[in-house]
Short mmCIF file of C-alpha atoms and ligand atoms in Angstrom, two decimals:
data_model
loop_
_atom_site.label_atom_id
_atom_site.label_comp_id
_atom_site.label_asym_id
_atom_site.label_seq_id
_atom_site.Cartn_x
_atom_site.Cartn_y
_atom_site.Cartn_z
CA MET A 1 -205.71 35.76 -78.77
CA SER A 2 -202.91 34.70 -76.57
CA ASN A 3 -200.83 31.27 -77.03
CA ASP A 4 -199.44 31.37 -73.75
CA LEU A 5 -202.73 29.52 -72.39
CA SER A 6 -202.04 26.19 -71.55
CA TRP A 7 -203.98 24.10 -73.43
CA ASP A 8 -203.97 21.27 -71.88
CA ARG A 9 -205.98 21.97 -70.08
CA PHE A 10 -209.18 22.80 -72.42
CA GLY A 11 -211.27 20.45 -73.77
CA ILE A 12 -210.46 19.45 -77.41
CA GLN A 13 -213.60 20.95 -78.59
CA THR A 14 -212.21 24.36 -77.28
CA GLN A 15 -208.31 23.50 -78.23
CA SER A 16 -210.66 22.59 -82.31
CA ILE A 17 -211.88 25.77 -82.40
CA ARG A 18 -209.12 28.55 -80.79
CA ALA A 19 -205.66 26.56 -80.55
CA GLY A 20 -202.95 28.30 -82.63
CA GLN A 21 -204.65 31.41 -83.39
CA HIS A 22 -201.60 34.35 -83.37
CA ARG A 23 -203.78 37.56 -84.57
CA THR A 24 -201.94 39.95 -86.56
CA PRO A 25 -202.41 44.12 -85.96
CA GLU A 26 -205.45 43.98 -88.03
CA ASN A 27 -207.28 42.12 -85.71
CA GLU A 28 -209.31 39.47 -87.90
CA HIS A 29 -211.21 36.98 -85.55
CA SER A 30 -211.60 33.83 -88.38
CA ASP A 31 -207.91 32.79 -89.51
CA PRO A 32 -206.22 34.51 -92.25
CA ILE A 33 -204.44 32.81 -95.31
CA PHE A 34 -200.73 33.88 -96.13
CA VAL A 35 -200.16 33.52 -99.74
CA THR A 36 -197.18 34.57 -99.76
CA SER A 37 -193.60 32.16 -101.07
CA SER A 38 -191.40 34.33 -99.15
CA TYR A 39 -191.05 36.43 -96.97
CA VAL A 40 -188.75 40.60 -96.37
CA PHE A 41 -185.96 41.09 -93.42
CA ASP A 42 -185.67 44.18 -92.06
CA SER A 43 -181.66 44.09 -93.02
CA ALA A 44 -178.92 41.89 -93.91
CA ALA A 45 -177.98 41.31 -90.62
CA GLN A 46 -181.55 39.91 -90.38
CA ALA A 47 -182.03 37.97 -92.86
CA GLN A 48 -178.51 35.95 -91.58
CA ALA A 49 -180.08 35.75 -88.06
CA ARG A 50 -183.24 33.79 -89.58
CA PHE A 51 -181.60 31.73 -91.81
CA SER A 52 -178.70 30.41 -89.04
CA GLY A 53 -181.79 29.75 -86.98
CA GLN A 54 -180.44 32.17 -84.84
CA GLU A 55 -183.35 34.24 -84.71
CA PRO A 56 -187.28 32.53 -85.28
CA GLY A 57 -189.36 33.82 -88.06
CA ASN A 58 -190.31 33.50 -91.58
CA ILE A 59 -187.71 32.61 -94.15
CA TYR A 60 -189.72 30.86 -97.33
CA SER A 61 -193.45 28.54 -98.07
CA ARG A 62 -191.86 25.53 -97.95
CA PHE A 63 -191.22 25.22 -94.36
CA THR A 64 -192.22 28.72 -92.85
CA ASN A 65 -196.11 29.73 -93.46
CA PRO A 66 -198.38 31.57 -91.16
CA THR A 67 -201.55 29.83 -91.82
CA THR A 68 -199.47 26.28 -92.31
CA ARG A 69 -197.88 27.15 -88.39
CA THR A 70 -201.89 27.53 -87.04
CA PHE A 71 -202.23 23.89 -88.96
CA GLU A 72 -199.54 22.18 -86.95
CA GLU A 73 -199.74 24.05 -83.71
CA ARG A 74 -203.60 23.34 -83.17
CA LEU A 75 -203.17 20.04 -84.16
CA ALA A 76 -200.34 18.99 -81.84
CA ILE A 77 -202.32 20.47 -79.17
CA MET A 78 -205.37 18.14 -80.15
CA GLU A 79 -202.92 15.10 -80.12
CA GLY A 80 -201.45 16.18 -76.88
CA GLY A 81 -198.51 15.91 -78.76
CA GLU A 82 -195.05 18.84 -78.84
CA ARG A 83 -194.58 19.95 -82.58
CA CYS A 84 -196.10 19.21 -85.76
CA ILE A 85 -194.96 19.23 -88.98
CA ALA A 86 -197.41 19.72 -91.79
CA THR A 87 -197.31 17.85 -95.25
CA ALA A 88 -198.27 17.55 -98.62
CA SER A 89 -200.03 14.54 -98.00
CA GLY A 90 -200.78 11.68 -95.89
CA MET A 91 -197.90 9.77 -97.51
CA ALA A 92 -195.24 12.65 -97.87
CA ALA A 93 -196.62 12.75 -93.39
CA ILE A 94 -195.41 9.18 -93.56
CA MET A 95 -191.95 10.07 -96.22
CA THR A 96 -190.84 12.36 -94.76
CA LEU A 97 -191.09 10.94 -91.55
CA ALA A 98 -189.07 7.55 -92.94
CA MET A 99 -186.51 10.04 -94.91
CA GLY A 100 -186.38 12.22 -91.90
CA LEU A 101 -185.26 8.90 -89.01
CA LEU A 102 -184.51 6.29 -91.30
CA LYS A 103 -180.63 5.42 -92.77
CA ALA A 104 -179.16 2.27 -94.78
CA GLY A 105 -178.77 -0.72 -92.37
CA ASP A 106 -181.94 0.20 -90.31
CA HIS A 107 -185.57 -1.49 -89.78
CA VAL A 108 -188.98 -0.97 -89.64
CA VAL A 109 -191.99 -3.84 -88.47
CA CYS A 110 -195.38 -2.55 -90.09
CA SER A 111 -198.43 -3.68 -89.25
CA ARG A 112 -199.47 -6.11 -92.51
CA ALA A 113 -203.26 -4.50 -92.32
CA VAL A 114 -202.08 -0.51 -93.54
CA PHE A 115 -202.54 1.56 -96.36
CA GLY A 116 -201.73 -0.11 -99.55
CA ASN A 117 -199.18 2.71 -100.22
CA THR A 118 -197.55 2.75 -97.09
CA VAL A 119 -197.23 -1.11 -97.86
CA LEU A 120 -195.05 -0.12 -100.61
CA LEU A 121 -193.22 2.77 -100.04
CA PHE A 122 -191.19 0.75 -97.15
CA ARG A 123 -190.96 -2.54 -99.24
CA ASN A 124 -190.21 -0.80 -103.02
CA TYR A 125 -188.55 2.48 -101.35
CA MET A 126 -186.90 2.54 -98.40
CA ALA A 127 -185.59 -0.82 -99.47
CA LYS A 128 -183.86 0.45 -102.48
CA PHE A 129 -182.09 2.78 -99.72
CA GLY A 130 -181.18 -0.86 -97.38
CA VAL A 131 -183.96 -0.35 -94.42
CA GLY A 132 -185.19 -3.21 -94.23
CA VAL A 133 -188.79 -4.05 -93.51
CA ASP A 134 -191.53 -6.76 -91.75
CA PHE A 135 -194.98 -7.68 -91.50
CA VAL A 136 -196.68 -8.95 -88.88
CA ALA A 137 -200.33 -9.47 -88.25
CA LEU A 138 -201.59 -6.53 -86.16
CA THR A 139 -202.81 -8.49 -83.55
CA ASP A 140 -200.09 -11.26 -82.81
CA LEU A 141 -198.33 -8.98 -80.32
CA ASP A 142 -195.39 -11.94 -80.44
CA ALA A 143 -195.56 -11.69 -83.86
CA TRP A 144 -194.36 -8.10 -83.18
CA GLU A 145 -191.95 -8.87 -80.53
CA GLN A 146 -189.96 -11.98 -82.88
CA ALA A 147 -189.68 -9.22 -85.63
CA ILE A 148 -187.83 -6.49 -83.80
CA ARG A 149 -184.39 -6.88 -84.64
CA PRO A 150 -181.73 -4.68 -82.51
CA GLN A 151 -181.48 -2.60 -85.81
CA THR A 152 -185.35 -2.24 -85.73
CA ARG A 153 -186.69 1.75 -85.25
CA PHE A 154 -190.05 2.38 -85.58
CA LEU A 155 -192.41 0.07 -84.96
CA PHE A 156 -195.76 1.40 -87.99
CA LEU A 157 -200.04 0.46 -87.55
CA GLU A 158 -202.74 1.95 -88.17
CA THR A 159 -205.67 0.96 -85.55
CA PRO A 160 -208.45 0.25 -86.35
CA SER A 161 -207.41 -1.29 -88.86
CA ASN A 162 -208.76 -1.07 -92.59
CA PRO A 163 -211.64 -2.28 -93.50
CA LEU A 164 -211.68 -5.51 -90.76
CA THR A 165 -211.11 -2.92 -88.25
CA GLU A 166 -209.27 -4.88 -85.92
CA ILE A 167 -207.93 -3.24 -82.97
CA ALA A 168 -203.53 -2.80 -81.85
CA ASP A 169 -203.51 -2.63 -78.23
CA ILE A 170 -201.11 0.73 -78.51
CA ALA A 171 -199.94 0.69 -74.47
CA ALA A 172 -199.27 -3.01 -74.88
CA LEU A 173 -197.54 -2.54 -78.44
CA ALA A 174 -195.43 0.99 -77.42
CA ALA A 175 -193.99 -0.86 -74.35
CA LEU A 176 -192.90 -3.50 -76.68
CA ALA A 177 -190.94 -0.87 -78.63
CA HIS A 178 -189.71 1.12 -76.10
CA ALA A 179 -188.15 -1.97 -74.24
CA HIS A 180 -186.56 -2.94 -77.51
CA ASP A 181 -185.32 1.41 -78.01
CA ALA A 182 -187.14 1.42 -80.53
CA LEU A 183 -190.30 3.95 -81.38
CA LEU A 184 -194.08 3.37 -82.07
CA VAL A 185 -195.15 5.36 -85.10
CA VAL A 186 -199.79 4.91 -84.65
CA ASP A 187 -201.28 6.54 -88.04
CA ASN A 188 -204.27 8.44 -86.49
CA VAL A 189 -206.37 8.57 -89.61
CA PHE A 190 -209.32 6.83 -88.38
CA CYS A 191 -210.21 8.26 -85.13
CA THR A 192 -208.51 11.80 -85.45
CA PRO A 193 -207.59 12.93 -82.20
CA ALA A 194 -211.51 13.07 -81.13
CA LEU A 195 -211.66 9.94 -80.55
CA GLN A 196 -207.79 8.00 -79.69
CA HIS A 197 -204.93 9.70 -78.33
CA PRO A 198 -202.10 7.42 -79.26
CA LEU A 199 -199.27 9.42 -77.51
CA ALA A 200 -201.46 9.63 -74.04
CA LEU A 201 -201.24 5.70 -74.46
CA GLY A 202 -197.27 5.36 -75.03
CA ALA A 203 -196.78 5.88 -79.22
CA ASP A 204 -193.97 8.16 -79.96
CA ILE A 205 -195.15 9.82 -82.96
CA VAL A 206 -198.42 9.77 -84.68
CA VAL A 207 -199.09 10.47 -88.69
CA HIS A 208 -202.53 11.52 -90.17
CA SER A 209 -203.78 12.18 -93.98
CA ALA A 210 -205.65 15.25 -93.35
CA THR A 211 -207.30 14.10 -96.49
CA LYS A 212 -209.56 12.05 -94.24
CA TYR A 213 -211.52 13.37 -91.26
CA LEU A 214 -209.83 16.30 -90.27
CA ASP A 215 -211.02 17.66 -93.32
CA GLY A 216 -214.39 15.67 -93.23
CA GLN A 217 -215.56 16.77 -96.53
CA GLY A 218 -213.74 15.78 -99.31
CA ARG A 219 -211.77 19.06 -100.47
CA CYS A 220 -207.69 18.49 -100.35
CA VAL A 221 -204.94 16.39 -99.98
CA GLY A 222 -202.29 17.19 -97.02
CA GLY A 223 -200.79 15.48 -94.01
CA ALA A 224 -199.31 15.48 -90.89
CA ILE A 225 -196.77 14.16 -88.40
CA VAL A 226 -196.70 14.73 -84.19
CA GLY A 227 -194.64 13.76 -82.23
CA PRO A 228 -191.77 14.63 -79.44
CA ARG A 229 -190.21 18.79 -80.62
CA GLU A 230 -186.24 17.22 -80.13
CA LEU A 231 -186.62 14.50 -81.58
CA LEU A 232 -188.84 16.01 -84.97
CA ASP A 233 -186.64 19.28 -84.69
CA LYS A 234 -183.69 17.40 -85.06
CA GLU A 235 -184.40 14.62 -87.33
CA VAL A 236 -187.71 15.23 -89.12
CA TYR A 237 -187.82 19.16 -89.81
CA PRO A 238 -185.04 19.08 -91.68
CA PHE A 239 -185.52 17.13 -94.38
CA LEU A 240 -189.12 19.05 -95.17
CA ARG A 241 -187.09 21.94 -95.28
CA THR A 242 -184.45 20.07 -97.87
CA GLY A 243 -187.38 17.51 -99.72
CA GLY A 244 -190.25 20.13 -99.69
CA ALA A 245 -193.09 17.85 -99.34
CA ALA A 246 -194.81 20.81 -97.49
CA MET A 247 -198.26 21.38 -97.41
CA SER A 248 -199.76 24.45 -98.97
CA PRO A 249 -200.91 27.44 -96.36
CA PHE A 250 -204.72 27.47 -99.28
CA ASN A 251 -204.97 23.97 -97.86
CA ALA A 252 -203.64 24.44 -94.19
CA TRP A 253 -206.68 26.82 -94.39
CA VAL A 254 -209.23 24.33 -95.48
CA PHE A 255 -207.93 21.87 -92.98
CA LEU A 256 -208.63 24.65 -89.40
CA THR A 257 -212.03 24.98 -90.50
CA GLY A 258 -212.08 21.54 -90.96
CA LEU A 259 -211.14 20.74 -87.56
CA GLU A 260 -212.51 23.42 -85.78
CA THR A 261 -216.14 20.80 -86.48
CA LEU A 262 -213.86 17.63 -85.66
CA ASN A 263 -215.44 16.48 -82.64
CA LEU A 264 -219.10 16.86 -83.67
CA ARG A 265 -218.84 15.32 -86.57
CA MET A 266 -216.88 12.66 -85.45
CA GLN A 267 -219.44 11.90 -82.94
CA ALA A 268 -222.23 12.11 -85.32
CA HIS A 269 -220.04 9.30 -88.13
CA CYS A 270 -219.97 7.21 -84.95
CA ASP A 271 -223.37 7.07 -84.17
CA ASN A 272 -224.48 7.02 -87.91
CA ALA A 273 -222.39 4.03 -88.28
CA LEU A 274 -223.06 2.18 -84.46
CA LYS A 275 -226.81 2.32 -85.93
CA LEU A 276 -225.89 0.91 -89.55
CA ALA A 277 -223.95 -1.95 -87.98
CA ARG A 278 -226.45 -3.14 -85.54
CA TRP A 279 -229.19 -3.05 -88.26
CA LEU A 280 -226.15 -5.12 -91.13
CA GLU A 281 -226.49 -7.36 -87.65
CA THR A 282 -229.88 -8.53 -88.17
CA HIS A 283 -230.02 -8.78 -91.96
CA PRO A 284 -230.77 -12.23 -93.28
CA ARG A 285 -228.97 -11.77 -96.30
CA VAL A 286 -225.46 -10.51 -94.12
CA GLU A 287 -223.20 -12.87 -92.91
CA ARG A 288 -220.76 -11.25 -90.80
CA VAL A 289 -220.37 -7.70 -89.33
CA TYR A 290 -217.14 -5.66 -88.57
CA TYR A 291 -217.58 -2.48 -86.25
CA PRO A 292 -216.04 -2.03 -82.75
CA GLY A 293 -219.03 -0.75 -81.42
CA LEU A 294 -220.29 -3.47 -81.84
CA ALA A 295 -220.72 -5.97 -78.53
CA SER A 296 -219.77 -9.30 -81.26
CA HIS A 297 -216.39 -7.38 -82.10
CA PRO A 298 -213.67 -9.46 -80.99
CA GLN A 299 -211.87 -6.61 -79.65
CA HIS A 300 -214.79 -4.35 -78.38
CA ASP A 301 -213.61 -4.17 -74.82
CA LEU A 302 -210.55 -3.27 -75.79
CA ALA A 303 -212.01 -0.52 -78.25
CA ALA A 304 -214.11 0.63 -76.28
CA LYS A 305 -211.18 1.37 -73.34
CA GLN A 306 -208.48 2.82 -76.17
CA GLN A 307 -211.24 4.60 -77.91
CA ARG A 308 -213.78 7.37 -77.93
CA GLY A 309 -216.28 5.58 -80.12
CA GLY A 310 -216.58 3.03 -83.41
CA GLY A 311 -214.63 5.45 -86.06
CA GLY A 312 -217.18 5.44 -89.11
CA ILE A 313 -215.75 3.05 -91.30
CA VAL A 314 -218.41 -0.51 -90.87
CA SER A 315 -217.50 -3.45 -92.90
CA PHE A 316 -219.35 -6.48 -93.48
CA VAL A 317 -219.26 -9.57 -95.90
CA VAL A 318 -222.67 -10.11 -98.47
CA LYS A 319 -224.25 -13.86 -98.36
CA GLY A 320 -223.09 -14.82 -101.99
CA GLY A 321 -219.64 -13.04 -102.63
CA GLN A 322 -218.91 -10.96 -105.21
CA PRO A 323 -221.64 -10.86 -107.23
CA ALA A 324 -223.96 -10.46 -104.71
CA ALA A 325 -221.53 -7.60 -103.41
CA TRP A 326 -221.57 -5.66 -106.21
CA ARG A 327 -225.66 -5.82 -106.22
CA VAL A 328 -225.33 -3.91 -102.90
CA ILE A 329 -222.96 -1.79 -104.85
CA ASP A 330 -224.32 -1.53 -108.18
CA ASN A 331 -228.41 -0.66 -106.48
CA THR A 332 -227.09 2.59 -104.24
CA ARG A 333 -228.61 5.45 -105.40
CA LEU A 334 -227.33 7.96 -102.98
CA ILE A 335 -224.10 6.99 -101.39
CA SER A 336 -220.84 7.19 -103.60
CA ILE A 337 -218.99 4.23 -104.84
CA THR A 338 -215.38 5.55 -104.63
CA ALA A 339 -212.69 4.32 -102.30
CA ASN A 340 -212.68 7.63 -100.82
CA LEU A 341 -213.68 7.84 -96.77
CA GLY A 342 -213.71 10.77 -93.80
CA ASP A 343 -216.63 12.32 -95.79
CA VAL A 344 -219.34 13.94 -94.86
CA LYS A 345 -220.87 11.63 -97.94
CA THR A 346 -221.37 8.56 -97.31
CA THR A 347 -219.08 6.06 -99.70
CA ILE A 348 -218.94 2.04 -100.41
CA THR A 349 -216.27 0.23 -102.23
CA HIS A 350 -215.45 -3.91 -102.06
CA PRO A 351 -211.96 -4.38 -101.37
CA ALA A 352 -211.54 -7.88 -103.03
CA THR A 353 -211.52 -5.83 -106.77
CA THR A 354 -210.13 -2.51 -105.86
CA THR A 355 -208.02 -1.74 -103.07
CA HIS A 356 -207.26 -5.80 -102.67
CA GLY A 357 -207.45 -6.52 -106.16
CA ARG A 358 -203.25 -6.81 -106.63
CA LEU A 359 -202.90 -9.23 -104.74
CA SER A 360 -204.11 -13.54 -105.37
CA PRO A 361 -207.04 -15.61 -103.74
CA GLU A 362 -204.58 -17.05 -101.48
CA GLU A 363 -203.25 -13.50 -99.90
CA ARG A 364 -206.98 -11.44 -99.91
CA ASN A 365 -207.73 -15.36 -97.99
CA GLU A 366 -205.15 -14.86 -95.26
CA ALA A 367 -205.63 -10.93 -95.07
CA GLY A 368 -208.96 -11.99 -94.63
CA ILE A 369 -210.78 -10.28 -97.39
CA ASP A 370 -213.82 -12.22 -98.42
CA ASP A 371 -215.14 -12.12 -101.80
CA GLY A 372 -218.45 -11.17 -100.56
CA LEU A 373 -217.04 -7.96 -98.27
CA VAL A 374 -218.23 -4.14 -98.57
CA ARG A 375 -216.58 -1.60 -97.37
CA ILE A 376 -218.81 1.60 -96.03
CA SER A 377 -217.18 4.96 -94.62
CA VAL A 378 -220.41 6.20 -93.07
CA GLY A 379 -221.09 9.81 -93.54
CA LEU A 380 -223.45 12.29 -91.88
CA GLU A 381 -226.63 12.27 -93.85
CA ASN A 382 -229.83 10.64 -92.04
CA ILE A 383 -228.89 6.86 -91.62
CA GLU A 384 -232.32 6.45 -92.64
CA ASP A 385 -231.27 6.97 -96.16
CA ILE A 386 -228.47 5.52 -95.86
CA ILE A 387 -230.16 1.67 -94.69
CA ALA A 388 -233.01 2.63 -97.30
CA ASP A 389 -229.96 2.94 -100.18
CA LEU A 390 -228.54 -0.99 -98.74
CA GLU A 391 -231.26 -2.82 -98.46
CA ARG A 392 -232.11 -2.22 -102.48
CA GLY A 393 -229.36 -4.44 -103.08
CA LEU A 394 -229.44 -6.54 -100.16
CA ASN A 395 -233.54 -7.84 -101.17
CA PRO A 396 -233.49 -7.77 -104.88
C1 PLP B 401 -205.67 8.13 -97.14
C2 PLP B 401 -204.85 7.42 -96.03
C3 PLP B 401 -203.29 7.68 -96.04
C4 PLP B 401 -202.74 8.07 -97.22
O1 PLP B 401 -203.01 9.66 -97.02
P1 PLP B 401 -202.90 10.45 -98.24
O2 PLP B 401 -203.69 12.23 -97.80
O3 PLP B 401 -203.87 9.91 -99.18
O4 PLP B 401 -202.09 10.48 -98.93
C5 PLP B 401 -202.29 6.95 -94.97
N1 PLP B 401 -203.05 6.24 -94.18
C6 PLP B 401 -203.94 5.95 -94.50
C7 PLP B 401 -205.07 4.85 -93.34
C8 PLP B 401 -205.21 6.52 -95.04
O5 PLP B 401 -206.33 5.95 -95.51
#
C-alpha cells in the first residue's frame, strides 16, 4: 500500500480503512502489531544518526513504534491534520499538550462544560506550575472574549458539551482566538472526525480520548493530539518523548480496527439516538430532552451546519427529580449503568449524583444539571429494545 497517495482526495470511509498502512516485506494484508520495546541499528554510526534525528526511523517504543505510527497517520488524515501524536489516554493527550505548549505565566481560557478531569488538570495541576486558567460558559462568545488576556496561549472546549449537548460555534471561536494570537483546541471526542472536522472550521488542534468512539467497543484506553506538524514536532512531541505518556502498540492496533468501522458506527449511533430522542420528547413523564438533532434544540441550526449528525449522546429530564430519574435507571435490565460512553452498548448515568456529584447544589443549578437529568450514551442495539428498557421505569 503506497502511503504517497493524497489521502485528502478520498472519503473518510476509505481513509479510515487504508490510510497509514506501510506493508512489511511479509506482505501482510491486515495491520501487524509490533511488540518490541527497541530496534536494532546497522552500525554505531546509524545509532548516532537516529538518536540525533539526522536519520528518521525507529529508536524506542516510548516514542517510535510502527503500529502506533499507523494509528497516528490514519487519524491525522481523517481529521484533516498534518501530524498526530498518540498518547496513553485522553487525559494523557491533554496533559502532554498542556506541558508542551504552556509555561509559567501563560493563561488558558477553558469551557466550563468539559470533562471533569480536564477541569482538574488546569485548575489544580497546571496552576501549580504558574499557568492561569479562566472557565467560561461554552456558548457565551462575549465571555470568551473578555476572559482572553495577552498571556492566553489557547482556548479549550468540547462540542457538543456533556451532558447538556450545547454546541460551540467553532469557526467564531477560532476567529476570536486568532485575533488575540491564541490557539483554539477542540476535544472532538463526542463527534469524532466521522461527524465533525474542527480543523476545517479553523481550530488549530484536536484532542481525543480514543477510549470512546474511536475504539467503540469499550476495550482500551488511549488518546491523541492532532494539529500542525511544525508546532507539534517542536513543542509537543519532545514532551511525549521525555514525559513518556505513550500509547501501547497493542492498544494502537485495537484502535486501528475501531477506526475501520468508525464512520458506519457513528451513523448508526446518530440514527438510534435521534429515534430515542424523538420518542422521549413525546413521553408525558419527560420534561425536557437535550439532543442537537432535534428541531427543539436551541442550537439545532448551528449543529446541522457544523456536524454531520447529532451524535450518540441524549440527555433528558424526568419529571419528579432524583427519585424519578433513579427509578428509570434502576428499572433497566439491558442498558448498562456506567458513566462510560461511546460504546456499542448503551449506557445510562445520573449526572447529579455521579459525574457532577462533587458540585454544590448551587453549582449544579448554575451548570444546568437538574436532579431529574439522565444521560444516555446510545449504543447500537435495536433501538426498540432500548426504548422498552426505559419505558419500564418511566411508567411504573
Ligand atoms: C473520557 C474523556 C476524556 C478523557 O479520556 P480518557 O481516555 O478517559 O483519559 C477527555 N475528554 C472527553 C470529552 C472524554 O469523554
